[in-house]
JSON list of N, CA, C and O in Angstrom, two decimals:
[
{"chain": "U", "resi": 1156, "resn": "MET", "atom": "N", "xyz": [8.55, -0.73, 134.85]},
{"chain": "U", "resi": 1156, "resn": "MET", "atom": "CA", "xyz": [9.87, -0.76, 135.46]},
{"chain": "U", "resi": 1156, "resn": "MET", "atom": "C", "xyz": [10.11, -2.16, 136.03]},
{"chain": "U", "resi": 1156, "resn": "MET", "atom": "O", "xyz": [9.24, -2.72, 136.67]},
{"chain": "U", "resi": 1157, "resn": "ASN", "atom": "N", "xyz": [11.31, -2.66, 135.81]},
{"chain": "U", "resi": 1157, "resn": "ASN", "atom": "CA", "xyz": [11.64, -3.98, 136.32]},
{"chain": "U", "resi": 1157, "resn": "ASN", "atom": "C", "xyz": [12.23, -3.90, 137.73]},
{"chain": "U", "resi": 1157, "resn": "ASN", "atom": "O", "xyz": [12.46, -2.82, 138.27]},
{"chain": "U", "resi": 1158, "resn": "ALA", "atom": "N", "xyz": [12.45, -5.07, 138.32]},
{"chain": "U", "resi": 1158, "resn": "ALA", "atom": "CA", "xyz": [12.92, -5.12, 139.71]},
{"chain": "U", "resi": 1158, "resn": "ALA", "atom": "C", "xyz": [14.30, -4.49, 139.88]},
{"chain": "U", "resi": 1158, "resn": "ALA", "atom": "O", "xyz": [14.59, -3.87, 140.91]},
{"chain": "U", "resi": 1159, "resn": "SER", "atom": "N", "xyz": [15.16, -4.60, 138.87]},
{"chain": "U", "resi": 1159, "resn": "SER", "atom": "CA", "xyz": [16.50, -4.02, 138.97]},
{"chain": "U", "resi": 1159, "resn": "SER", "atom": "C", "xyz": [16.43, -2.50, 139.07]},
{"chain": "U", "resi": 1159, "resn": "SER", "atom": "O", "xyz": [17.20, -1.89, 139.82]},
{"chain": "U", "resi": 1160, "resn": "ARG", "atom": "N", "xyz": [15.52, -1.90, 138.34]},
{"chain": "U", "resi": 1160, "resn": "ARG", "atom": "CA", "xyz": [15.38, -0.44, 138.41]},
{"chain": "U", "resi": 1160, "resn": "ARG", "atom": "C", "xyz": [14.89, -0.01, 139.78]},
{"chain": "U", "resi": 1160, "resn": "ARG", "atom": "O", "xyz": [15.36, 0.98, 140.33]},
{"chain": "U", "resi": 1161, "resn": "TRP", "atom": "N", "xyz": [13.93, -0.74, 140.33]},
{"chain": "U", "resi": 1161, "resn": "TRP", "atom": "CA", "xyz": [13.43, -0.40, 141.66]},
{"chain": "U", "resi": 1161, "resn": "TRP", "atom": "C", "xyz": [14.52, -0.55, 142.71]},
{"chain": "U", "resi": 1161, "resn": "TRP", "atom": "O", "xyz": [14.63, 0.27, 143.62]},
{"chain": "U", "resi": 1162, "resn": "ASN", "atom": "N", "xyz": [15.34, -1.60, 142.58]},
{"chain": "U", "resi": 1162, "resn": "ASN", "atom": "CA", "xyz": [16.45, -1.78, 143.51]},
{"chain": "U", "resi": 1162, "resn": "ASN", "atom": "C", "xyz": [17.45, -0.63, 143.40]},
{"chain": "U", "resi": 1162, "resn": "ASN", "atom": "O", "xyz": [17.95, -0.14, 144.42]},
{"chain": "U", "resi": 1163, "resn": "CYS", "atom": "N", "xyz": [17.74, -0.20, 142.18]},
{"chain": "U", "resi": 1163, "resn": "CYS", "atom": "CA", "xyz": [18.66, 0.92, 141.99]},
{"chain": "U", "resi": 1163, "resn": "CYS", "atom": "C", "xyz": [18.11, 2.21, 142.61]},
{"chain": "U", "resi": 1163, "resn": "CYS", "atom": "O", "xyz": [18.85, 2.95, 143.25]},
{"chain": "U", "resi": 1164, "resn": "ILE", "atom": "N", "xyz": [16.83, 2.45, 142.42]},
{"chain": "U", "resi": 1164, "resn": "ILE", "atom": "CA", "xyz": [16.21, 3.64, 143.00]},
{"chain": "U", "resi": 1164, "resn": "ILE", "atom": "C", "xyz": [16.30, 3.60, 144.52]},
{"chain": "U", "resi": 1164, "resn": "ILE", "atom": "O", "xyz": [16.66, 4.59, 145.16]},
{"chain": "U", "resi": 1165, "resn": "PHE", "atom": "N", "xyz": [16.00, 2.44, 145.10]},
{"chain": "U", "resi": 1165, "resn": "PHE", "atom": "CA", "xyz": [16.07, 2.30, 146.55]},
{"chain": "U", "resi": 1165, "resn": "PHE", "atom": "C", "xyz": [17.49, 2.54, 147.07]},
{"chain": "U", "resi": 1165, "resn": "PHE", "atom": "O", "xyz": [17.69, 3.27, 148.04]},
{"chain": "U", "resi": 1166, "resn": "VAL", "atom": "N", "xyz": [18.48, 1.93, 146.41]},
{"chain": "U", "resi": 1166, "resn": "VAL", "atom": "CA", "xyz": [19.86, 2.08, 146.85]},
{"chain": "U", "resi": 1166, "resn": "VAL", "atom": "C", "xyz": [20.34, 3.53, 146.69]},
{"chain": "U", "resi": 1166, "resn": "VAL", "atom": "O", "xyz": [21.01, 4.07, 147.57]},
{"chain": "U", "resi": 1167, "resn": "LEU", "atom": "N", "xyz": [19.97, 4.18, 145.59]},
{"chain": "U", "resi": 1167, "resn": "LEU", "atom": "CA", "xyz": [20.36, 5.57, 145.40]},
{"chain": "U", "resi": 1167, "resn": "LEU", "atom": "C", "xyz": [19.71, 6.48, 146.45]},
{"chain": "U", "resi": 1167, "resn": "LEU", "atom": "O", "xyz": [20.36, 7.43, 146.93]},
{"chain": "U", "resi": 1168, "resn": "LEU", "atom": "N", "xyz": [18.46, 6.22, 146.78]},
{"chain": "U", "resi": 1168, "resn": "LEU", "atom": "CA", "xyz": [17.83, 7.01, 147.85]},
{"chain": "U", "resi": 1168, "resn": "LEU", "atom": "C", "xyz": [18.52, 6.78, 149.19]},
{"chain": "U", "resi": 1168, "resn": "LEU", "atom": "O", "xyz": [18.75, 7.73, 149.95]},
{"chain": "U", "resi": 1169, "resn": "LEU", "atom": "N", "xyz": [18.87, 5.55, 149.47]},
{"chain": "U", "resi": 1169, "resn": "LEU", "atom": "CA", "xyz": [19.59, 5.24, 150.71]},
{"chain": "U", "resi": 1169, "resn": "LEU", "atom": "C", "xyz": [20.96, 5.93, 150.74]},
{"chain": "U", "resi": 1169, "resn": "LEU", "atom": "O", "xyz": [21.33, 6.52, 151.74]},
{"chain": "U", "resi": 1170, "resn": "LEU", "atom": "N", "xyz": [21.68, 5.88, 149.62]},
{"chain": "U", "resi": 1170, "resn": "LEU", "atom": "CA", "xyz": [22.98, 6.55, 149.56]},
{"chain": "U", "resi": 1170, "resn": "LEU", "atom": "C", "xyz": [22.85, 8.06, 149.68]},
{"chain": "U", "resi": 1170, "resn": "LEU", "atom": "O", "xyz": [23.71, 8.73, 150.24]},
{"chain": "U", "resi": 1171, "resn": "THR", "atom": "N", "xyz": [21.76, 8.61, 149.15]},
{"chain": "U", "resi": 1171, "resn": "THR", "atom": "CA", "xyz": [21.52, 10.05, 149.28]},
{"chain": "U", "resi": 1171, "resn": "THR", "atom": "C", "xyz": [21.32, 10.42, 150.75]},
{"chain": "U", "resi": 1171, "resn": "THR", "atom": "O", "xyz": [21.87, 11.43, 151.23]},
{"chain": "U", "resi": 1172, "resn": "LEU", "atom": "N", "xyz": [20.57, 9.61, 151.48]},
{"chain": "U", "resi": 1172, "resn": "LEU", "atom": "CA", "xyz": [20.37, 9.89, 152.89]},
{"chain": "U", "resi": 1172, "resn": "LEU", "atom": "C", "xyz": [21.67, 9.75, 153.68]},
{"chain": "U", "resi": 1172, "resn": "LEU", "atom": "O", "xyz": [21.94, 10.53, 154.58]},
{"chain": "U", "resi": 1173, "resn": "LEU", "atom": "N", "xyz": [22.47, 8.75, 153.33]},
{"chain": "U", "resi": 1173, "resn": "LEU", "atom": "CA", "xyz": [23.74, 8.56, 154.03]},
{"chain": "U", "resi": 1173, "resn": "LEU", "atom": "C", "xyz": [24.77, 9.63, 153.64]},
{"chain": "U", "resi": 1173, "resn": "LEU", "atom": "O", "xyz": [25.68, 9.93, 154.41]},
{"chain": "U", "resi": 1174, "resn": "GLY", "atom": "N", "xyz": [24.64, 10.20, 152.45]},
{"chain": "U", "resi": 1174, "resn": "GLY", "atom": "CA", "xyz": [25.58, 11.21, 151.98]},
{"chain": "U", "resi": 1174, "resn": "GLY", "atom": "C", "xyz": [25.45, 12.54, 152.68]},
{"chain": "U", "resi": 1174, "resn": "GLY", "atom": "O", "xyz": [26.29, 13.42, 152.49]},
{"chain": "U", "resi": 1175, "resn": "VAL", "atom": "N", "xyz": [24.44, 12.71, 153.48]},
{"chain": "U", "resi": 1175, "resn": "VAL", "atom": "CA", "xyz": [24.24, 13.97, 154.19]},
{"chain": "U", "resi": 1175, "resn": "VAL", "atom": "C", "xyz": [25.29, 14.14, 155.28]},
{"chain": "U", "resi": 1175, "resn": "VAL", "atom": "O", "xyz": [25.64, 15.24, 155.65]},
{"chain": "U", "resi": 1176, "resn": "GLY", "atom": "N", "xyz": [25.81, 13.04, 155.76]},
{"chain": "U", "resi": 1176, "resn": "GLY", "atom": "CA", "xyz": [26.81, 13.09, 156.83]},
{"chain": "U", "resi": 1176, "resn": "GLY", "atom": "C", "xyz": [28.14, 13.64, 156.36]},
{"chain": "U", "resi": 1176, "resn": "GLY", "atom": "O", "xyz": [28.28, 14.13, 155.24]},
{"chain": "U", "resi": 1177, "resn": "PRO", "atom": "N", "xyz": [29.15, 13.54, 157.19]},
{"chain": "U", "resi": 1177, "resn": "PRO", "atom": "CA", "xyz": [30.45, 14.14, 156.89]},
{"chain": "U", "resi": 1177, "resn": "PRO", "atom": "C", "xyz": [31.26, 13.40, 155.81]},
{"chain": "U", "resi": 1177, "resn": "PRO", "atom": "O", "xyz": [32.18, 13.97, 155.24]},
{"chain": "U", "resi": 1178, "resn": "MET", "atom": "N", "xyz": [30.91, 12.15, 155.52]},
{"chain": "U", "resi": 1178, "resn": "MET", "atom": "CA", "xyz": [31.68, 11.37, 154.54]},
{"chain": "U", "resi": 1178, "resn": "MET", "atom": "C", "xyz": [30.82, 11.08, 153.32]},
{"chain": "U", "resi": 1178, "resn": "MET", "atom": "O", "xyz": [29.75, 10.49, 153.44]},
{"chain": "U", "resi": 1179, "resn": "PRO", "atom": "N", "xyz": [31.26, 11.49, 152.12]},
{"chain": "U", "resi": 1179, "resn": "PRO", "atom": "CA", "xyz": [30.45, 11.28, 150.92]},
{"chain": "U", "resi": 1179, "resn": "PRO", "atom": "C", "xyz": [30.50, 9.82, 150.44]},
{"chain": "U", "resi": 1179, "resn": "PRO", "atom": "O", "xyz": [31.36, 9.43, 149.66]},
{"chain": "U", "resi": 1180, "resn": "ILE", "atom": "N", "xyz": [29.56, 9.02, 150.91]},
{"chain": "U", "resi": 1180, "resn": "ILE", "atom": "CA", "xyz": [29.55, 7.60, 150.58]},
{"chain": "U", "resi": 1180, "resn": "ILE", "atom": "C", "xyz": [29.29, 7.37, 149.09]},
{"chain": "U", "resi": 1180, "resn": "ILE", "atom": "O", "xyz": [29.89, 6.49, 148.48]},
{"chain": "U", "resi": 1181, "resn": "THR", "atom": "N", "xyz": [28.41, 8.16, 148.49]},
{"chain": "U", "resi": 1181, "resn": "THR", "atom": "CA", "xyz": [28.09, 7.99, 147.09]},
{"chain": "U", "resi": 1181, "resn": "THR", "atom": "C", "xyz": [29.33, 8.21, 146.22]},
{"chain": "U", "resi": 1181, "resn": "THR", "atom": "O", "xyz": [29.56, 7.47, 145.25]},
{"chain": "U", "resi": 1182, "resn": "SER", "atom": "N", "xyz": [30.14, 9.18, 146.54]},
{"chain": "U", "resi": 1182, "resn": "SER", "atom": "CA", "xyz": [31.37, 9.44, 145.79]},
{"chain": "U", "resi": 1182, "resn": "SER", "atom": "C", "xyz": [32.34, 8.28, 145.94]},
{"chain": "U", "resi": 1182, "resn": "SER", "atom": "O", "xyz": [32.99, 7.89, 144.96]},
{"chain": "U", "resi": 1183, "resn": "LEU", "atom": "N", "xyz": [32.44, 7.71, 147.12]},
{"chain": "U", "resi": 1183, "resn": "LEU", "atom": "CA", "xyz": [33.34, 6.58, 147.33]},
{"chain": "U", "resi": 1183, "resn": "LEU", "atom": "C", "xyz": [32.88, 5.35, 146.54]},
{"chain": "U", "resi": 1183, "resn": "LEU", "atom": "O", "xyz": [33.71, 4.65, 145.95]},
{"chain": "U", "resi": 1184, "resn": "VAL", "atom": "N", "xyz": [31.58, 5.12, 146.49]},
{"chain": "U", "resi": 1184, "resn": "VAL", "atom": "CA", "xyz": [31.05, 4.00, 145.70]},
{"chain": "U", "resi": 1184, "resn": "VAL", "atom": "C", "xyz": [31.32, 4.25, 144.22]},
{"chain": "U", "resi": 1184, "resn": "VAL", "atom": "O", "xyz": [31.72, 3.34, 143.48]},
{"chain": "U", "resi": 1185, "resn": "GLY", "atom": "N", "xyz": [31.14, 5.48, 143.76]},
{"chain": "U", "resi": 1185, "resn": "GLY", "atom": "CA", "xyz": [31.42, 5.81, 142.36]},
{"chain": "U", "resi": 1185, "resn": "GLY", "atom": "C", "xyz": [32.87, 5.62, 142.00]},
{"chain": "U", "resi": 1185, "resn": "GLY", "atom": "O", "xyz": [33.20, 5.08, 140.93]},
{"chain": "U", "resi": 1186, "resn": "ILE", "atom": "N", "xyz": [33.77, 6.03, 142.86]},
{"chain": "U", "resi": 1186, "resn": "ILE", "atom": "CA", "xyz": [35.21, 5.84, 142.61]},
{"chain": "U", "resi": 1186, "resn": "ILE", "atom": "C", "xyz": [35.55, 4.36, 142.57]},
{"chain": "U", "resi": 1186, "resn": "ILE", "atom": "O", "xyz": [36.31, 3.90, 141.72]},
{"chain": "U", "resi": 1187, "resn": "TYR", "atom": "N", "xyz": [34.96, 3.57, 143.48]},
{"chain": "U", "resi": 1187, "resn": "TYR", "atom": "CA", "xyz": [35.19, 2.13, 143.49]},
{"chain": "U", "resi": 1187, "resn": "TYR", "atom": "C", "xyz": [34.73, 1.50, 142.17]},
{"chain": "U", "resi": 1187, "resn": "TYR", "atom": "O", "xyz": [35.44, 0.68, 141.59]},
{"chain": "U", "resi": 1188, "resn": "VAL", "atom": "N", "xyz": [33.55, 1.89, 141.69]},
{"chain": "U", "resi": 1188, "resn": "VAL", "atom": "CA", "xyz": [33.03, 1.33, 140.44]},
{"chain": "U", "resi": 1188, "resn": "VAL", "atom": "C", "xyz": [33.92, 1.69, 139.26]},
{"chain": "U", "resi": 1188, "resn": "VAL", "atom": "O", "xyz": [34.19, 0.86, 138.39]},
{"chain": "U", "resi": 1189, "resn": "VAL", "atom": "N", "xyz": [34.41, 2.92, 139.23]},
{"chain": "U", "resi": 1189, "resn": "VAL", "atom": "CA", "xyz": [35.27, 3.34, 138.11]},
{"chain": "U", "resi": 1189, "resn": "VAL", "atom": "C", "xyz": [36.62, 2.62, 138.15]},
{"chain": "U", "resi": 1189, "resn": "VAL", "atom": "O", "xyz": [37.13, 2.18, 137.12]},
{"chain": "U", "resi": 1190, "resn": "ILE", "atom": "N", "xyz": [37.20, 2.47, 139.32]},
{"chain": "U", "resi": 1190, "resn": "ILE", "atom": "CA", "xyz": [38.53, 1.86, 139.43]},
{"chain": "U", "resi": 1190, "resn": "ILE", "atom": "C", "xyz": [38.47, 0.34, 139.31]},
{"chain": "U", "resi": 1190, "resn": "ILE", "atom": "O", "xyz": [39.22, -0.27, 138.55]},
{"chain": "U", "resi": 1191, "resn": "ALA", "atom": "N", "xyz": [37.57, -0.29, 140.05]},
{"chain": "U", "resi": 1191, "resn": "ALA", "atom": "CA", "xyz": [37.56, -1.76, 140.12]},
{"chain": "U", "resi": 1191, "resn": "ALA", "atom": "C", "xyz": [36.73, -2.40, 139.01]},
{"chain": "U", "resi": 1191, "resn": "ALA", "atom": "O", "xyz": [36.97, -3.56, 138.67]},
{"chain": "U", "resi": 1192, "resn": "ARG", "atom": "N", "xyz": [35.79, -1.67, 138.44]},
{"chain": "U", "resi": 1192, "resn": "ARG", "atom": "CA", "xyz": [34.88, -2.21, 137.42]},
{"chain": "U", "resi": 1192, "resn": "ARG", "atom": "C", "xyz": [34.36, -3.59, 137.81]},
{"chain": "U", "resi": 1192, "resn": "ARG", "atom": "O", "xyz": [34.62, -4.59, 137.12]},
{"chain": "U", "resi": 1193, "resn": "PRO", "atom": "N", "xyz": [33.61, -3.67, 138.92]},
{"chain": "U", "resi": 1193, "resn": "PRO", "atom": "CA", "xyz": [33.13, -4.97, 139.40]},
{"chain": "U", "resi": 1193, "resn": "PRO", "atom": "C", "xyz": [32.12, -5.59, 138.45]},
{"chain": "U", "resi": 1193, "resn": "PRO", "atom": "O", "xyz": [31.38, -4.89, 137.76]},
{"chain": "U", "resi": 1194, "resn": "ARG", "atom": "N", "xyz": [32.08, -6.90, 138.44]},
{"chain": "U", "resi": 1194, "resn": "ARG", "atom": "CA", "xyz": [31.18, -7.64, 137.56]},
{"chain": "U", "resi": 1194, "resn": "ARG", "atom": "C", "xyz": [29.71, -7.37, 137.91]},
{"chain": "U", "resi": 1194, "resn": "ARG", "atom": "O", "xyz": [28.86, -7.29, 137.03]},
{"chain": "U", "resi": 1195, "resn": "TRP", "atom": "N", "xyz": [29.42, -7.20, 139.20]},
{"chain": "U", "resi": 1195, "resn": "TRP", "atom": "CA", "xyz": [28.03, -6.97, 139.60]},
{"chain": "U", "resi": 1195, "resn": "TRP", "atom": "C", "xyz": [27.48, -5.69, 139.01]},
{"chain": "U", "resi": 1195, "resn": "TRP", "atom": "O", "xyz": [26.29, -5.60, 138.68]},
{"chain": "U", "resi": 1196, "resn": "PHE", "atom": "N", "xyz": [28.33, -4.67, 138.84]},
{"chain": "U", "resi": 1196, "resn": "PHE", "atom": "CA", "xyz": [27.85, -3.41, 138.27]},
{"chain": "U", "resi": 1196, "resn": "PHE", "atom": "C", "xyz": [27.54, -3.57, 136.79]},
{"chain": "U", "resi": 1196, "resn": "PHE", "atom": "O", "xyz": [26.53, -3.08, 136.30]},
{"chain": "U", "resi": 1197, "resn": "ARG", "atom": "N", "xyz": [28.39, -4.27, 136.08]},
{"chain": "U", "resi": 1197, "resn": "ARG", "atom": "CA", "xyz": [28.16, -4.51, 134.65]},
{"chain": "U", "resi": 1197, "resn": "ARG", "atom": "C", "xyz": [26.86, -5.30, 134.44]},
{"chain": "U", "resi": 1197, "resn": "ARG", "atom": "O", "xyz": [26.07, -4.98, 133.55]},
{"chain": "U", "resi": 1198, "resn": "GLU", "atom": "N", "xyz": [26.63, -6.31, 135.28]},
{"chain": "U", "resi": 1198, "resn": "GLU", "atom": "CA", "xyz": [25.40, -7.10, 135.19]},
{"chain": "U", "resi": 1198, "resn": "GLU", "atom": "C", "xyz": [24.18, -6.25, 135.54]},
{"chain": "U", "resi": 1198, "resn": "GLU", "atom": "O", "xyz": [23.12, -6.39, 134.92]},
{"chain": "U", "resi": 1199, "resn": "LEU", "atom": "N", "xyz": [24.32, -5.37, 136.53]},
{"chain": "U", "resi": 1199, "resn": "LEU", "atom": "CA", "xyz": [23.22, -4.50, 136.92]},
{"chain": "U", "resi": 1199, "resn": "LEU", "atom": "C", "xyz": [22.85, -3.57, 135.77]},
{"chain": "U", "resi": 1199, "resn": "LEU", "atom": "O", "xyz": [21.66, -3.40, 135.45]},
{"chain": "U", "resi": 1200, "resn": "VAL", "atom": "N", "xyz": [23.83, -2.96, 135.13]},
{"chain": "U", "resi": 1200, "resn": "VAL", "atom": "CA", "xyz": [23.56, -2.08, 134.00]},
{"chain": "U", "resi": 1200, "resn": "VAL", "atom": "C", "xyz": [22.89, -2.85, 132.87]},
{"chain": "U", "resi": 1200, "resn": "VAL", "atom": "O", "xyz": [21.94, -2.37, 132.24]},
{"chain": "U", "resi": 1201, "resn": "ARG", "atom": "N", "xyz": [23.35, -4.07, 132.63]},
{"chain": "U", "resi": 1201, "resn": "ARG", "atom": "CA", "xyz": [22.75, -4.89, 131.56]},
{"chain": "U", "resi": 1201, "resn": "ARG", "atom": "C", "xyz": [21.28, -5.18, 131.87]},
{"chain": "U", "resi": 1201, "resn": "ARG", "atom": "O", "xyz": [20.42, -5.09, 131.00]},
{"chain": "U", "resi": 1202, "resn": "ARG", "atom": "N", "xyz": [20.97, -5.50, 133.14]},
{"chain": "U", "resi": 1202, "resn": "ARG", "atom": "CA", "xyz": [19.59, -5.81, 133.51]},
{"chain": "U", "resi": 1202, "resn": "ARG", "atom": "C", "xyz": [18.70, -4.57, 133.44]},
{"chain": "U", "resi": 1202, "resn": "ARG", "atom": "O", "xyz": [17.54, -4.67, 133.03]},
{"chain": "U", "resi": 1203, "resn": "VAL", "atom": "N", "xyz": [19.23, -3.42, 133.83]},
{"chain": "U", "resi": 1203, "resn": "VAL", "atom": "CA", "xyz": [18.44, -2.20, 133.82]},
{"chain": "U", "resi": 1203, "resn": "VAL", "atom": "C", "xyz": [18.07, -1.81, 132.39]},
{"chain": "U", "resi": 1203, "resn": "VAL", "atom": "O", "xyz": [16.92, -1.43, 132.10]},
{"chain": "U", "resi": 1204, "resn": "TYR", "atom": "N", "xyz": [19.02, -1.93, 131.47]},
{"chain": "U", "resi": 1204, "resn": "TYR", "atom": "CA", "xyz": [18.77, -1.52, 130.09]},
{"chain": "U", "resi": 1204, "resn": "TYR", "atom": "C", "xyz": [18.29, -2.67, 129.21]},
{"chain": "U", "resi": 1204, "resn": "TYR", "atom": "O", "xyz": [18.20, -2.51, 127.99]},
{"chain": "U", "resi": 1205, "resn": "ASP", "atom": "N", "xyz": [17.95, -3.79, 129.79]},
{"chain": "U", "resi": 1205, "resn": "ASP", "atom": "CA", "xyz": [17.55, -4.97, 129.03]},
{"chain": "U", "resi": 1205, "resn": "ASP", "atom": "C", "xyz": [16.13, -4.88, 128.49]},
{"chain": "U", "resi": 1205, "resn": "ASP", "atom": "O", "xyz": [15.77, -5.61, 127.59]},
{"chain": "U", "resi": 1206, "resn": "GLU", "atom": "N", "xyz": [15.32, -3.99, 129.04]},
{"chain": "U", "resi": 1206, "resn": "GLU", "atom": "CA", "xyz": [13.90, -3.91, 128.63]},
{"chain": "U", "resi": 1206, "resn": "GLU", "atom": "C", "xyz": [13.74, -3.66, 127.16]},
{"chain": "U", "resi": 1206, "resn": "GLU", "atom": "O", "xyz": [14.24, -2.84, 126.53]}
]
């Protein structure tokens, strides 16, 4: 596993812990990624699947 995958796992675990509260942070991040299509997300996906 490369560093990008480990970073993704860490961030997803952090978002899971934060999602327990009253506001679904993971859903808001997902909506932002779908609507804004940020460059950092595209690069992250490229690095994760680059192996």
